[in-house]
Amino acid sequence: MGFRSFVVAAGSALALAAGSAWAKDSVTIGLQLEPPHLDPTSAAAQAIDSVVYSNVFEGLTRFMGDGSVVPGLAESWEISEDGTVYTFKLREGVTFHDGSAMDAEDVKFSLDRARAEDSTNAQKALFEGITAVDAVDPQTVQITLEAPNGSLLFNLAWGDAVIVAPESIDSIKTNPVGTGAYTFQEWVQGDRITLARNPDYWGDQPALASATFKFISDPTAAFAAMMAEDIDAFDNFPAPENLPQFDADPRFQVLVGSTEGETILSTNNKQPPFDDIRVRQAVAHAIDRQAIIDGAMFGYGTPIGTHFAPHHPAYKDLTGMSAHDPEQARALLAEAGFPDGFETTLHLPPPSYARRGGEIVAAQLAAIGIKAEIINVEWAQWLESVFRGKSFGLTIVSHTEPMDIGIYARPDYYFQYNSKAFQELMNRLNATTDPDTRTAILQQAQEMIAADYVNGYLFQLAKLGVAKAGLQGLWENAPTAAIDLSALSWAE
């Protein structure tokens, strides 16, 4: 080998080594959905939390990968004997990404903003029982409740309850300023969001210096990007049919776990004819859950008969109440005055479970005489027309918030179920701390919404992750919609 050739070869080797070292200091993660904006306290889109939960924004408490709730910005707390006053001790030395100190006044501002009359928080109900938030001193916050709430620490771990800086609110949607281990760097609309390690983070420094979230909506493109190793991981891989191919390739690891995502055929309970329980029951009996799981998810998913995660200890299997029975479905429609069926709309957001599952559901409904016009919508359109506007007949969506059966106690929620009995049941649950009593109430709640056929309950969404073999720390399960960057590292 001549000298010049040796230099070129050596230079190439050094370039490869440098590239390898760079790769082990960063990560590129594929997401199917791009967030509509980056403020988790004013939208229902799970894609926001996927990027910013724990990474950019933090709350008083937080979820871990196993679903447990642990201290976050609050290092400890005390609860009064009557269960109505929580006193939180905040961590020392916490700063926002702009360098300003995070203290009790910021916590008060954030929680008062979330529960305000004009709040746009998608989970405003989480804060309804709070009567006052007081900054006792810079490191102490006191939350007073109108009645004991055994779910308060759980509620404060949601992305909707993160602590934000008053000074950053005007630009929070495009330039989020939090206290997390990563700072926002760049958002190239339609392409990617980049975060960088926060050198002033109050906790342990994460292993990775930077992270890029790459938006790839098309399942075929997602497969190609992973196979080409253009991305390092796809947290919720949208093409389950490709998983066996990844599993057989030593370059990759496949992580199959559970999510909190109850995938449902959401029904507008106030829109005729769905305001008739017999029609909703007919829809429920038209559904063949296993056919949807097999056809849309290639066998990944667990059938559900109510809005509750099967892995939760309080779960009841109520699938038998809405077993696939087209003959009974047609009889119920005739009894309700629709012997020839009727027409409605079926709005489908971008995720594969919705678009693929919607085609199957539409065919199953057609078999009993219900003609559902499929309307494919982008996520922002779905939030505007369906979630906020309530302008729909049917839609398919996965509710990924943890333990969220309480949404059925909100008459103004998008499927507009209004049951005084259920609302009272949730009030009893919130006032109860005894574990056995809470389990009994939760099971009664599951039975109530199943018996009212509020929605068509399809399946619990599986968490299907694909990553390069050397990437460590990815959550196998998804107790909330989050990609915890601080847990990630590359194997040596």
Short mmCIF file of C-alpha atoms in Angstrom, two decimals:
data_model
loop_
_atom_site.label_atom_id
_atom_site.label_comp_id
_atom_site.label_asym_id
_atom_site.label_seq_id
_atom_site.Cartn_x
_atom_site.Cartn_y
_atom_site.Cartn_z
CA MET A 1 0.00 0.00 0.00
CA GLY A 2 1.43 3.42 -0.95
CA PHE A 3 1.64 6.30 1.53
CA ARG A 4 -1.28 8.18 -0.02
CA SER A 5 -3.46 5.06 0.00
CA PHE A 6 -2.56 4.45 3.65
CA VAL A 7 -3.51 8.02 4.58
CA VAL A 8 -6.83 7.74 2.75
CA ALA A 9 -7.55 4.38 4.40
CA ALA A 10 -6.58 5.70 7.81
CA GLY A 11 -8.71 8.78 7.29
CA SER A 12 -11.67 6.63 6.30
CA ALA A 13 -11.19 4.51 9.40
CA LEU A 14 -11.09 7.60 11.59
CA ALA A 15 -14.22 8.95 9.90
CA LEU A 16 -16.02 5.68 10.56
CA ALA A 17 -14.85 5.68 14.14
CA ALA A 18 -16.00 9.27 14.57
CA GLY A 19 -19.35 8.44 13.01
CA SER A 20 -19.72 5.47 15.33
CA ALA A 21 -18.84 7.58 18.36
CA TRP A 22 -21.35 10.22 17.30
CA ALA A 23 -24.05 7.60 16.85
CA LYS A 24 -23.50 6.35 20.41
CA ASP A 25 -24.02 9.86 21.77
CA SER A 26 -27.35 10.51 20.05
CA VAL A 27 -30.52 8.76 18.94
CA THR A 28 -33.05 9.17 16.13
CA ILE A 29 -36.53 7.92 16.93
CA GLY A 30 -39.33 7.45 14.43
CA LEU A 31 -42.87 8.63 15.21
CA GLN A 32 -45.90 8.11 13.01
CA LEU A 33 -47.68 11.24 14.23
CA GLU A 34 -46.28 14.76 14.32
CA PRO A 35 -47.47 16.81 17.32
CA PRO A 36 -49.86 19.66 16.48
CA HIS A 37 -47.77 21.78 18.88
CA LEU A 38 -45.59 21.20 21.95
CA ASP A 39 -47.75 22.34 24.88
CA PRO A 40 -48.96 19.19 26.70
CA THR A 41 -51.25 21.29 28.90
CA SER A 42 -53.55 22.43 26.07
CA ALA A 43 -54.17 19.51 23.71
CA ALA A 44 -55.22 15.87 23.74
CA ALA A 45 -52.67 14.68 21.17
CA GLN A 46 -50.51 11.87 22.57
CA ALA A 47 -47.75 12.78 20.09
CA ILE A 48 -46.99 15.84 22.25
CA ASP A 49 -46.23 13.71 25.31
CA SER A 50 -44.23 11.29 23.17
CA VAL A 51 -41.72 14.09 22.59
CA VAL A 52 -41.84 16.29 25.70
CA TYR A 53 -43.07 14.17 28.65
CA SER A 54 -40.28 14.04 31.25
CA ASN A 55 -37.77 15.03 28.55
CA VAL A 56 -38.67 18.73 28.35
CA PHE A 57 -41.47 19.14 30.91
CA GLU A 58 -41.83 17.62 34.36
CA GLY A 59 -44.60 17.50 36.95
CA LEU A 60 -44.69 17.19 40.72
CA THR A 61 -44.88 13.42 40.21
CA ARG A 62 -44.16 11.24 37.19
CA PHE A 63 -44.81 7.82 35.69
CA MET A 64 -42.08 5.23 35.33
CA GLY A 65 -41.95 2.50 32.67
CA ASP A 66 -43.59 -0.01 35.00
CA GLY A 67 -46.55 2.30 35.61
CA SER A 68 -45.51 3.32 39.12
CA VAL A 69 -45.84 6.93 40.25
CA VAL A 70 -42.66 8.40 41.75
CA PRO A 71 -41.51 11.85 42.92
CA GLY A 72 -40.77 14.35 40.18
CA LEU A 73 -40.22 18.04 40.92
CA ALA A 74 -41.64 17.31 44.37
CA GLU A 75 -39.10 15.31 46.36
CA SER A 76 -41.63 14.44 49.08
CA TRP A 77 -45.14 15.21 50.36
CA GLU A 78 -47.34 14.94 53.41
CA ILE A 79 -51.08 14.29 53.49
CA SER A 80 -53.36 15.62 56.20
CA GLU A 81 -55.30 13.15 58.34
CA ASP A 82 -58.57 13.96 56.59
CA GLY A 83 -56.94 13.51 53.17
CA THR A 84 -57.81 16.97 51.88
CA VAL A 85 -54.47 18.82 52.20
CA TYR A 86 -51.29 17.77 50.37
CA THR A 87 -48.08 19.59 51.24
CA PHE A 88 -45.33 19.15 48.64
CA LYS A 89 -41.65 19.82 49.28
CA LEU A 90 -39.99 20.92 46.04
CA ARG A 91 -36.49 19.96 44.99
CA GLU A 92 -33.73 22.49 45.57
CA GLY A 93 -31.83 24.09 42.71
CA VAL A 94 -34.26 23.36 39.87
CA THR A 95 -34.15 25.82 36.98
CA PHE A 96 -36.11 26.22 33.79
CA HIS A 97 -34.23 25.95 30.51
CA ASP A 98 -34.08 29.75 30.28
CA GLY A 99 -32.08 29.84 33.53
CA SER A 100 -34.87 31.11 35.79
CA ALA A 101 -35.54 29.33 39.08
CA MET A 102 -38.49 26.94 39.40
CA ASP A 103 -40.28 27.53 42.68
CA ALA A 104 -43.64 27.25 44.40
CA GLU A 105 -45.07 30.25 42.52
CA ASP A 106 -44.50 28.41 39.22
CA VAL A 107 -46.33 25.37 40.56
CA LYS A 108 -49.22 27.55 41.71
CA PHE A 109 -49.34 29.29 38.33
CA SER A 110 -49.30 25.99 36.41
CA LEU A 111 -52.04 24.27 38.43
CA ASP A 112 -54.22 27.39 38.63
CA ARG A 113 -53.86 27.79 34.86
CA ALA A 114 -54.83 24.15 34.27
CA ARG A 115 -57.97 24.38 36.42
CA ALA A 116 -59.05 27.91 35.45
CA GLU A 117 -62.51 28.53 34.03
CA ASP A 118 -61.04 29.45 30.64
CA SER A 119 -58.50 26.60 30.67
CA THR A 120 -57.93 24.72 27.42
CA ASN A 121 -56.38 21.76 29.24
CA ALA A 122 -57.67 18.55 27.62
CA GLN A 123 -57.82 16.84 31.03
CA LYS A 124 -59.21 19.72 33.08
CA ALA A 125 -61.26 17.22 35.08
CA LEU A 126 -58.04 16.02 36.75
CA PHE A 127 -57.98 19.27 38.72
CA GLU A 128 -61.69 19.74 39.48
CA GLY A 129 -61.46 18.75 43.14
CA ILE A 130 -58.74 21.30 43.90
CA THR A 131 -60.05 24.31 45.85
CA ALA A 132 -56.74 26.10 46.39
CA VAL A 133 -53.05 25.99 45.48
CA ASP A 134 -50.85 27.97 47.84
CA ALA A 135 -47.15 28.80 47.71
CA VAL A 136 -46.25 28.48 51.40
CA ASP A 137 -42.62 29.38 50.72
CA PRO A 138 -40.37 29.06 47.64
CA GLN A 139 -39.88 25.32 48.21
CA THR A 140 -43.31 24.38 49.62
CA VAL A 141 -46.66 24.06 47.86
CA GLN A 142 -49.95 23.21 49.51
CA ILE A 143 -52.87 21.78 47.53
CA THR A 144 -56.27 21.81 49.22
CA LEU A 145 -59.09 19.54 48.03
CA GLU A 146 -62.84 19.83 48.56
CA ALA A 147 -62.88 16.10 49.39
CA PRO A 148 -60.26 13.33 49.68
CA ASN A 149 -58.98 12.13 46.31
CA GLY A 150 -57.06 8.88 46.27
CA SER A 151 -55.99 9.59 42.68
CA LEU A 152 -54.33 12.98 43.20
CA LEU A 153 -50.68 11.83 43.03
CA PHE A 154 -51.60 9.74 39.95
CA ASN A 155 -53.37 12.71 38.34
CA LEU A 156 -50.39 15.01 38.92
CA ALA A 157 -48.16 12.59 36.97
CA TRP A 158 -50.07 13.18 33.71
CA GLY A 159 -48.48 15.27 30.99
CA ASP A 160 -51.41 17.66 31.37
CA ALA A 161 -50.15 18.55 34.88
CA VAL A 162 -46.55 19.51 34.10
CA ILE A 163 -45.05 22.66 35.58
CA VAL A 164 -44.54 25.54 33.16
CA ALA A 165 -42.94 28.98 33.46
CA PRO A 166 -45.35 31.95 33.28
CA GLU A 167 -42.84 33.86 31.14
CA SER A 168 -42.82 31.15 28.46
CA ILE A 169 -46.57 30.71 27.94
CA ASP A 170 -46.87 32.99 24.91
CA SER A 171 -44.46 30.83 22.88
CA ILE A 172 -44.85 27.46 24.64
CA LYS A 173 -46.41 25.74 21.64
CA THR A 174 -43.40 26.28 19.39
CA ASN A 175 -40.61 26.96 21.88
CA PRO A 176 -41.26 24.87 25.01
CA VAL A 177 -39.31 25.83 28.13
CA GLY A 178 -39.36 23.23 30.89
CA THR A 179 -37.18 21.80 33.65
CA GLY A 180 -36.40 18.43 32.07
CA ALA A 181 -33.17 16.66 31.18
CA TYR A 182 -33.44 17.87 27.55
CA THR A 183 -33.93 21.30 26.01
CA PHE A 184 -35.84 22.07 22.83
CA GLN A 185 -33.53 22.89 19.91
CA GLU A 186 -35.36 22.82 16.58
CA TRP A 187 -38.62 21.88 14.92
CA VAL A 188 -38.59 21.42 11.16
CA GLN A 189 -42.30 21.15 10.43
CA GLY A 190 -43.23 17.94 8.66
CA ASP A 191 -39.81 16.42 9.27
CA ARG A 192 -38.25 16.38 12.76
CA ILE A 193 -37.85 17.80 16.26
CA THR A 194 -34.43 17.91 17.91
CA LEU A 195 -33.68 18.02 21.65
CA ALA A 196 -30.32 18.50 23.37
CA ARG A 197 -29.04 17.41 26.77
CA ASN A 198 -29.60 20.03 29.49
CA PRO A 199 -26.21 20.68 31.17
CA ASP A 200 -27.96 22.36 34.12
CA TYR A 201 -30.42 19.55 34.84
CA TRP A 202 -31.15 19.07 38.55
CA GLY A 203 -30.95 15.27 38.31
CA ASP A 204 -28.49 12.79 36.84
CA GLN A 205 -27.15 13.72 33.41
CA PRO A 206 -28.57 11.43 30.69
CA ALA A 207 -26.22 9.31 28.60
CA LEU A 208 -27.27 10.75 25.24
CA ALA A 209 -26.27 14.27 24.19
CA SER A 210 -29.09 14.73 21.69
CA ALA A 211 -32.23 13.14 20.30
CA THR A 212 -34.11 13.61 17.06
CA PHE A 213 -37.76 12.65 16.59
CA LYS A 214 -38.35 11.90 12.90
CA PHE A 215 -41.93 11.92 11.59
CA ILE A 216 -42.76 9.05 9.22
CA SER A 217 -46.49 8.59 8.75
CA ASP A 218 -46.46 5.91 6.05
CA PRO A 219 -45.95 2.33 7.36
CA THR A 220 -44.02 1.30 4.23
CA ALA A 221 -41.66 4.27 4.62
CA ALA A 222 -41.24 3.42 8.32
CA PHE A 223 -40.17 -0.11 7.39
CA ALA A 224 -37.71 1.16 4.79
CA ALA A 225 -36.20 3.71 7.22
CA MET A 226 -35.65 1.08 9.90
CA MET A 227 -34.17 -1.47 7.50
CA ALA A 228 -31.80 1.16 6.10
CA GLU A 229 -30.88 2.08 9.70
CA ASP A 230 -31.71 5.72 9.00
CA ILE A 231 -33.46 5.74 12.37
CA ASP A 232 -32.43 3.96 15.56
CA ALA A 233 -35.86 3.08 16.93
CA PHE A 234 -39.55 3.29 16.16
CA ASP A 235 -41.36 3.37 19.47
CA ASN A 236 -44.78 2.37 18.14
CA PHE A 237 -44.03 0.69 14.84
CA PRO A 238 -47.02 1.14 12.51
CA ALA A 239 -46.62 -2.03 10.38
CA PRO A 240 -47.02 -5.10 12.62
CA GLU A 241 -46.80 -7.41 9.59
CA ASN A 242 -43.07 -6.55 9.39
CA LEU A 243 -42.19 -7.51 12.96
CA PRO A 244 -41.20 -11.14 12.18
CA GLN A 245 -38.66 -9.82 9.65
CA PHE A 246 -37.09 -7.53 12.25
CA ASP A 247 -37.17 -10.27 14.85
CA ALA A 248 -35.15 -12.55 12.56
CA ASP A 249 -32.53 -9.85 11.86
CA PRO A 250 -29.70 -9.66 14.45
CA ARG A 251 -29.35 -5.92 13.78
CA PHE A 252 -32.64 -5.27 15.54
CA GLN A 253 -34.62 -5.94 18.67
CA VAL A 254 -38.42 -6.16 18.82
CA LEU A 255 -40.22 -5.11 21.99
CA VAL A 256 -43.82 -6.26 22.36
CA GLY A 257 -45.60 -4.92 25.42
CA SER A 258 -48.84 -3.37 26.57
CA THR A 259 -50.16 0.16 26.45
CA GLU A 260 -52.90 2.05 28.24
CA GLY A 261 -54.55 2.44 24.84
CA GLU A 262 -58.16 1.27 24.80
CA THR A 263 -58.91 1.25 21.07
CA ILE A 264 -62.59 1.98 20.67
CA LEU A 265 -65.25 2.69 18.09
CA SER A 266 -66.18 6.01 19.68
CA THR A 267 -69.85 6.84 19.33
CA ASN A 268 -71.59 10.20 19.44
CA ASN A 269 -74.17 9.38 22.12
CA LYS A 270 -76.18 12.59 21.56
CA GLN A 271 -76.47 12.27 17.78
CA PRO A 272 -79.50 10.32 16.51
CA PRO A 273 -79.78 7.42 16.08
CA PHE A 274 -76.91 6.70 18.50
CA ASP A 275 -78.90 8.32 21.31
CA ASP A 276 -80.89 5.06 21.32
CA ILE A 277 -79.18 2.35 23.40
CA ARG A 278 -80.59 -0.34 21.08
CA VAL A 279 -78.68 1.17 18.15
CA ARG A 280 -75.46 1.33 20.15
CA GLN A 281 -75.98 -2.26 21.25
CA ALA A 282 -76.56 -3.30 17.64
CA VAL A 283 -73.27 -1.66 16.66
CA ALA A 284 -71.51 -3.52 19.48
CA HIS A 285 -72.87 -6.89 18.34
CA ALA A 286 -71.90 -6.14 14.71
CA ILE A 287 -68.24 -6.00 15.69
CA ASP A 288 -65.99 -9.02 15.34
CA ARG A 289 -63.06 -7.98 17.54
CA GLN A 290 -60.74 -10.82 16.61
CA ALA A 291 -61.22 -10.15 12.90
CA ILE A 292 -60.18 -6.52 13.51
CA ILE A 293 -57.14 -7.55 15.58
CA ASP A 294 -56.08 -10.11 12.98
CA GLY A 295 -56.77 -7.93 9.96
CA ALA A 296 -55.53 -4.55 11.18
CA MET A 297 -52.93 -5.54 13.79
CA PHE A 298 -51.80 -8.97 12.52
CA GLY A 299 -52.83 -10.62 15.77
CA TYR A 300 -51.33 -8.06 18.17
CA GLY A 301 -53.89 -6.76 20.67
CA THR A 302 -56.21 -7.99 23.42
CA PRO A 303 -60.02 -7.92 22.97
CA ILE A 304 -61.82 -5.63 25.44
CA GLY A 305 -65.48 -5.26 26.34
CA THR A 306 -65.20 -2.03 28.31
CA HIS A 307 -62.91 0.96 28.72
CA PHE A 308 -60.26 -0.59 30.95
CA ALA A 309 -56.81 -2.09 30.47
CA PRO A 310 -56.69 -5.91 30.77
CA HIS A 311 -53.36 -5.76 32.62
CA HIS A 312 -54.89 -3.70 35.44
CA PRO A 313 -55.70 -5.77 38.58
CA ALA A 314 -59.27 -4.40 38.67
CA TYR A 315 -60.07 -5.41 35.06
CA LYS A 316 -63.24 -7.39 34.32
CA ASP A 317 -63.61 -9.31 31.08
CA LEU A 318 -66.97 -8.12 29.74
CA THR A 319 -66.46 -9.04 26.09
CA GLY A 320 -69.35 -11.53 26.37
CA MET A 321 -71.82 -8.66 26.80
CA SER A 322 -71.10 -7.52 23.25
CA ALA A 323 -70.21 -10.77 21.50
CA HIS A 324 -70.23 -10.82 17.69
CA ASP A 325 -73.85 -11.59 16.78
CA PRO A 326 -75.03 -10.01 13.48
CA GLU A 327 -78.49 -11.58 13.76
CA GLN A 328 -79.09 -9.99 17.15
CA ALA A 329 -77.68 -6.72 15.84
CA ARG A 330 -80.19 -6.67 12.95
CA ALA A 331 -83.04 -7.48 15.33
CA LEU A 332 -82.06 -4.61 17.62
CA LEU A 333 -81.95 -2.20 14.67
CA ALA A 334 -85.43 -3.28 13.57
CA GLU A 335 -86.70 -2.85 17.12
CA ALA A 336 -85.23 0.66 17.16
CA GLY A 337 -87.05 1.54 13.94
CA PHE A 338 -84.25 0.89 11.44
CA PRO A 339 -85.07 -2.42 9.75
CA ASP A 340 -83.17 -1.30 6.66
CA GLY A 341 -80.31 0.26 8.59
CA PHE A 342 -79.12 3.85 8.23
CA GLU A 343 -76.19 5.96 7.08
CA THR A 344 -73.54 7.57 9.27
CA THR A 345 -69.95 8.80 9.18
CA LEU A 346 -66.76 7.06 10.33
CA HIS A 347 -63.90 9.52 10.89
CA LEU A 348 -60.48 7.87 10.82
CA PRO A 349 -57.29 9.60 12.05
CA PRO A 350 -53.89 8.60 10.59
CA PRO A 351 -52.70 5.73 12.87
CA SER A 352 -52.66 2.32 11.23
CA TYR A 353 -55.00 0.79 13.81
CA ALA A 354 -57.62 3.39 12.84
CA ARG A 355 -57.24 3.42 9.06
CA ARG A 356 -56.83 -0.36 8.70
CA GLY A 357 -59.30 -1.18 11.44
CA GLY A 358 -61.84 1.27 10.04
CA GLU A 359 -62.08 -0.56 6.73
CA ILE A 360 -62.90 -3.78 8.58
CA VAL A 361 -65.38 -2.11 10.95
CA ALA A 362 -67.17 -0.44 8.01
CA ALA A 363 -67.59 -3.84 6.33
CA GLN A 364 -68.91 -5.38 9.56
CA LEU A 365 -71.43 -2.56 10.00
CA ALA A 366 -72.51 -2.86 6.37
CA ALA A 367 -73.35 -6.51 7.04
CA ILE A 368 -76.15 -5.40 9.41
CA GLY A 369 -77.35 -2.51 7.21
CA ILE A 370 -75.35 0.42 8.61
CA LYS A 371 -73.56 2.27 5.83
CA ALA A 372 -70.62 4.13 7.37
CA GLU A 373 -69.01 6.70 5.11
CA ILE A 374 -65.26 6.60 5.77
CA ILE A 375 -63.73 10.05 6.18
CA ASN A 376 -59.95 10.00 6.54
CA VAL A 377 -58.72 13.02 8.52
CA GLU A 378 -55.36 14.27 9.67
CA TRP A 379 -54.75 14.45 13.39
CA ALA A 380 -55.30 18.22 13.65
CA GLN A 381 -58.60 17.84 11.76
CA TRP A 382 -59.68 15.03 14.09
CA LEU A 383 -58.98 17.16 17.15
CA GLU A 384 -60.89 20.09 15.68
CA SER A 385 -63.94 18.39 14.14
CA VAL A 386 -64.37 15.27 16.27
CA PHE A 387 -62.80 15.89 19.67
CA ARG A 388 -63.69 19.56 20.04
CA GLY A 389 -66.45 20.00 17.48
CA LYS A 390 -68.26 16.70 18.23
CA SER A 391 -69.21 16.62 14.54
CA PHE A 392 -69.17 12.88 13.87
CA GLY A 393 -71.21 9.71 14.08
CA LEU A 394 -68.47 7.16 14.68
CA THR A 395 -64.69 7.30 14.90
CA ILE A 396 -61.85 4.98 15.88
CA VAL A 397 -59.20 6.13 18.31
CA SER A 398 -56.96 4.66 20.97
CA HIS A 399 -57.28 6.36 24.37
CA THR A 400 -53.72 6.12 25.65
CA GLU A 401 -54.13 8.05 28.90
CA PRO A 402 -53.60 5.84 31.96
CA MET A 403 -56.62 4.63 33.94
CA ASP A 404 -58.95 7.11 32.25
CA ILE A 405 -62.38 5.56 32.80
CA GLY A 406 -63.24 8.83 34.57
CA ILE A 407 -63.75 10.54 31.20
CA TYR A 408 -67.18 8.86 31.10
CA ALA A 409 -68.23 11.13 33.97
CA ARG A 410 -67.81 14.18 31.72
CA PRO A 411 -71.02 14.88 29.73
CA ASP A 412 -69.21 17.41 27.54
CA TYR A 413 -66.54 14.91 26.52
CA TYR A 414 -66.60 14.20 22.81
CA PHE A 415 -68.73 11.04 22.91
CA GLN A 416 -71.25 12.94 25.09
CA TYR A 417 -72.31 10.22 27.51
CA ASN A 418 -74.38 11.71 30.31
CA SER A 419 -75.10 9.35 33.21
CA LYS A 420 -75.76 10.83 36.66
CA ALA A 421 -75.28 7.37 38.16
CA PHE A 422 -71.83 7.04 36.61
CA GLN A 423 -70.87 10.55 37.68
CA GLU A 424 -71.81 9.73 41.26
CA LEU A 425 -69.81 6.51 41.05
CA MET A 426 -66.70 8.44 40.03
CA ASN A 427 -67.26 10.87 42.91
CA ARG A 428 -67.28 7.90 45.27
CA LEU A 429 -64.10 6.56 43.68
CA ASN A 430 -62.28 9.87 44.12
CA ALA A 431 -63.31 10.02 47.77
CA THR A 432 -62.11 6.46 48.46
CA THR A 433 -58.59 5.44 49.44
CA ASP A 434 -59.20 1.82 50.52
CA PRO A 435 -57.74 -0.41 47.72
CA ASP A 436 -60.42 -3.13 47.90
CA THR A 437 -63.26 -0.60 47.84
CA ARG A 438 -61.65 1.22 44.91
CA THR A 439 -61.39 -2.06 43.00
CA ALA A 440 -65.08 -2.81 43.59
CA ILE A 441 -66.06 0.67 42.38
CA LEU A 442 -63.85 0.40 39.29
CA GLN A 443 -65.41 -2.94 38.39
CA GLN A 444 -68.90 -1.50 38.83
CA ALA A 445 -67.89 1.38 36.57
CA GLN A 446 -66.70 -1.02 33.87
CA GLU A 447 -70.00 -2.91 34.04
CA MET A 448 -72.05 0.29 33.85
CA ILE A 449 -70.53 1.66 30.63
CA ALA A 450 -70.53 -1.82 29.06
CA ALA A 451 -74.24 -2.21 29.86
CA ASP A 452 -74.96 1.24 28.40
CA TYR A 453 -72.98 0.34 25.24
CA VAL A 454 -71.48 3.82 25.30
CA ASN A 455 -68.88 2.90 22.69
CA GLY A 456 -67.84 -0.10 20.64
CA TYR A 457 -64.93 -1.61 22.58
CA LEU A 458 -62.40 -3.15 20.23
CA PHE A 459 -58.99 -4.03 21.70
CA GLN A 460 -56.17 -2.95 23.96
CA LEU A 461 -53.42 -1.57 21.76
CA ALA A 462 -50.16 -3.48 21.97
CA LYS A 463 -46.89 -1.58 22.18
CA LEU A 464 -44.86 -2.71 19.18
CA GLY A 465 -41.37 -1.29 19.25
CA VAL A 466 -38.43 -1.87 16.93
CA ALA A 467 -34.91 -0.66 17.68
CA LYS A 468 -31.30 -1.28 16.82
CA ALA A 469 -29.90 -4.10 18.90
CA GLY A 470 -27.52 -1.90 20.91
CA LEU A 471 -30.08 0.64 22.15
CA GLN A 472 -30.88 0.14 25.83
CA GLY A 473 -33.56 1.53 28.13
CA LEU A 474 -36.62 1.67 25.88
CA TRP A 475 -39.87 1.12 27.74
CA GLU A 476 -41.37 -2.26 26.83
CA ASN A 477 -44.78 -1.17 28.11
CA ALA A 478 -46.35 2.27 27.83
CA PRO A 479 -48.08 3.39 31.06
CA THR A 480 -48.31 6.80 29.38
CA ALA A 481 -47.45 8.18 25.96
CA ALA A 482 -43.79 8.92 26.57
CA ILE A 483 -40.33 8.14 25.25
CA ASP A 484 -38.10 8.59 28.28
CA LEU A 485 -34.81 9.75 26.76
CA SER A 486 -33.07 9.87 30.13
CA ALA A 487 -33.34 6.08 30.33
CA LEU A 488 -31.65 5.48 26.94
CA SER A 489 -28.04 4.53 26.27
CA TRP A 490 -26.00 2.57 23.75
CA ALA A 491 -24.35 -0.71 24.70
CA GLU A 492 -20.55 -0.57 24.68
#
